[in-house]
């Protein structure tokens, strides 16, 4: 009987270890992709400054890209803090913020793409 209890506790520990490793992988991906997207945002702002005239759509597009860079920075910082956190509950809460900020930033990037495609150029 004790061997089956030991097996179930070992399975629970392995599942927990697997879940933690999977969460770390997600946080690492959010961190690296967000950092890359900050560079993309800075590049897009530079390109918009050279290729657009100073009309409302061009100004709106580069303002949104700047806000988008800040959102990606928030996602990257949140993912980094989550990776450094030792408490599981704190880590999960911060990871959730990183996920929300990352998805929000992707949505803003999609809106900017529409503005650039339909009005700026």
Tab-separated table of C-alpha atoms in Angstrom:
chain	number	residue	atom	x	y	z
A	1	UNK	CA	0.000	0.000	0.000
A	2	UNK	CA	2.753	2.431	0.785
A	3	UNK	CA	4.337	1.878	-2.610
A	4	UNK	CA	1.160	3.020	-4.367
A	5	UNK	CA	1.025	6.107	-2.164
A	6	UNK	CA	4.666	6.781	-2.914
A	7	UNK	CA	3.951	6.361	-6.628
A	8	UNK	CA	1.073	8.825	-6.515
A	9	UNK	CA	3.137	11.400	-4.624
A	10	UNK	CA	6.008	10.909	-7.080
A	11	UNK	CA	3.580	11.400	-9.981
A	12	UNK	CA	2.281	14.582	-8.349
A	13	UNK	CA	5.830	15.872	-7.898
A	14	UNK	CA	6.697	15.043	-11.517
A	15	UNK	CA	3.546	16.760	-12.738
A	16	UNK	CA	4.376	19.814	-10.675
A	17	UNK	CA	7.946	19.828	-11.970
A	18	UNK	CA	6.654	19.455	-15.533
A	19	UNK	CA	4.178	22.305	-15.067
A	20	UNK	CA	6.882	24.554	-13.617
A	21	UNK	CA	9.222	23.764	-16.513
A	22	UNK	CA	6.433	24.472	-19.007
A	23	UNK	CA	5.629	27.796	-17.335
A	24	UNK	CA	9.292	28.728	-17.381
A	25	UNK	CA	9.389	27.963	-21.092
A	26	UNK	CA	6.382	30.205	-21.737
A	27	UNK	CA	7.853	33.024	-19.645
A	28	UNK	CA	11.174	32.698	-21.479
A	29	UNK	CA	9.371	32.914	-24.831
A	30	UNK	CA	7.370	35.965	-23.729
A	31	UNK	CA	10.576	37.606	-22.521
A	32	UNK	CA	12.564	36.975	-25.692
A	33	UNK	CA	9.779	37.766	-28.166
A	34	UNK	CA	8.776	40.923	-26.283
A	35	UNK	CA	12.363	42.155	-26.306
A	36	UNK	CA	12.544	41.502	-30.051
A	37	UNK	CA	9.253	43.297	-30.630
A	38	UNK	CA	10.555	46.381	-28.797
A	39	UNK	CA	13.302	46.534	-31.425
A	40	UNK	CA	10.727	46.074	-34.173
A	41	UNK	CA	8.667	48.946	-32.753
A	42	UNK	CA	11.675	51.264	-32.674
A	43	UNK	CA	12.483	50.316	-36.278
A	44	UNK	CA	8.893	50.924	-37.388
A	45	UNK	CA	8.899	54.360	-35.739
A	46	UNK	CA	12.064	55.248	-37.671
A	47	UNK	CA	10.615	53.994	-40.940
A	48	UNK	CA	7.358	55.884	-40.378
A	49	UNK	CA	9.284	59.087	-39.716
A	50	UNK	CA	11.063	58.793	-43.055
A	51	UNK	CA	8.202	57.585	-45.225
A	52	UNK	CA	5.144	59.476	-44.000
A	53	UNK	CA	4.159	63.055	-44.036
A	54	UNK	CA	3.138	64.677	-40.776
A	55	UNK	CA	-0.570	64.020	-41.110
A	56	UNK	CA	-2.941	62.639	-38.512
A	57	UNK	CA	-2.647	59.008	-39.629
A	58	UNK	CA	1.157	59.036	-39.609
A	59	UNK	CA	1.288	60.666	-36.202
A	60	UNK	CA	-1.322	58.275	-34.837
A	61	UNK	CA	0.579	55.282	-36.213
A	62	UNK	CA	3.911	56.203	-34.670
A	63	UNK	CA	2.257	57.168	-31.369
A	64	UNK	CA	0.555	53.769	-31.240
A	65	UNK	CA	3.831	52.022	-32.049
A	66	UNK	CA	5.493	53.896	-29.172
A	67	UNK	CA	2.701	52.783	-26.825
A	68	UNK	CA	3.099	49.283	-28.218
A	69	UNK	CA	6.813	49.303	-27.371
A	70	UNK	CA	5.912	50.247	-23.795
A	71	UNK	CA	3.401	47.367	-23.622
A	72	UNK	CA	6.024	44.927	-24.900
A	73	UNK	CA	8.454	46.317	-22.318
A	74	UNK	CA	5.864	45.666	-19.597
A	75	UNK	CA	5.432	42.101	-20.846
A	76	UNK	CA	9.195	41.533	-20.952
A	77	UNK	CA	9.744	42.938	-17.466
A	78	UNK	CA	6.837	40.939	-16.062
A	79	UNK	CA	8.155	37.727	-17.600
A	80	UNK	CA	11.618	38.431	-16.227
A	81	UNK	CA	10.302	39.118	-12.729
A	82	UNK	CA	8.193	35.956	-12.907
A	83	UNK	CA	11.248	33.917	-13.830
A	84	UNK	CA	13.137	35.373	-10.864
A	85	UNK	CA	10.288	34.915	-8.380
A	86	UNK	CA	10.562	32.084	-5.872
A	87	UNK	CA	6.971	32.054	-4.609
A	88	UNK	CA	4.647	30.049	-6.846
A	89	UNK	CA	1.557	32.214	-6.224
A	90	UNK	CA	3.449	35.430	-6.948
A	91	UNK	CA	5.017	33.873	-10.012
A	92	UNK	CA	1.650	32.802	-11.418
A	93	UNK	CA	0.149	36.265	-10.864
A	94	UNK	CA	3.077	38.001	-12.565
A	95	UNK	CA	3.071	35.499	-15.443
A	96	UNK	CA	-0.589	36.260	-16.001
A	97	UNK	CA	0.266	39.982	-16.263
A	98	UNK	CA	3.023	39.169	-18.738
A	99	UNK	CA	0.581	37.155	-20.853
A	100	UNK	CA	-2.081	39.876	-20.782
A	101	UNK	CA	0.382	42.632	-21.686
A	102	UNK	CA	1.873	40.528	-24.471
A	103	UNK	CA	-1.515	39.745	-26.048
A	104	UNK	CA	-2.589	43.385	-25.689
A	105	UNK	CA	0.625	44.529	-27.380
A	106	UNK	CA	0.055	42.080	-30.234
A	107	UNK	CA	-3.437	43.516	-30.684
A	108	UNK	CA	-2.083	47.070	-30.814
A	109	UNK	CA	0.526	45.961	-33.345
A	110	UNK	CA	-2.251	44.539	-35.508
A	111	UNK	CA	-4.158	47.845	-35.325
A	112	UNK	CA	-1.027	49.750	-36.316
A	113	UNK	CA	-0.537	47.404	-39.245
A	114	UNK	CA	-4.042	48.241	-40.438
A	115	UNK	CA	-3.433	51.966	-40.090
A	116	UNK	CA	-0.163	51.738	-41.997
A	117	UNK	CA	-1.625	49.549	-44.732
A	118	UNK	CA	-4.799	51.548	-45.329
A	119	UNK	CA	-3.993	55.168	-44.621
A	120	UNK	CA	-0.354	56.050	-44.202
A	121	UNK	CA	1.245	54.719	-47.357
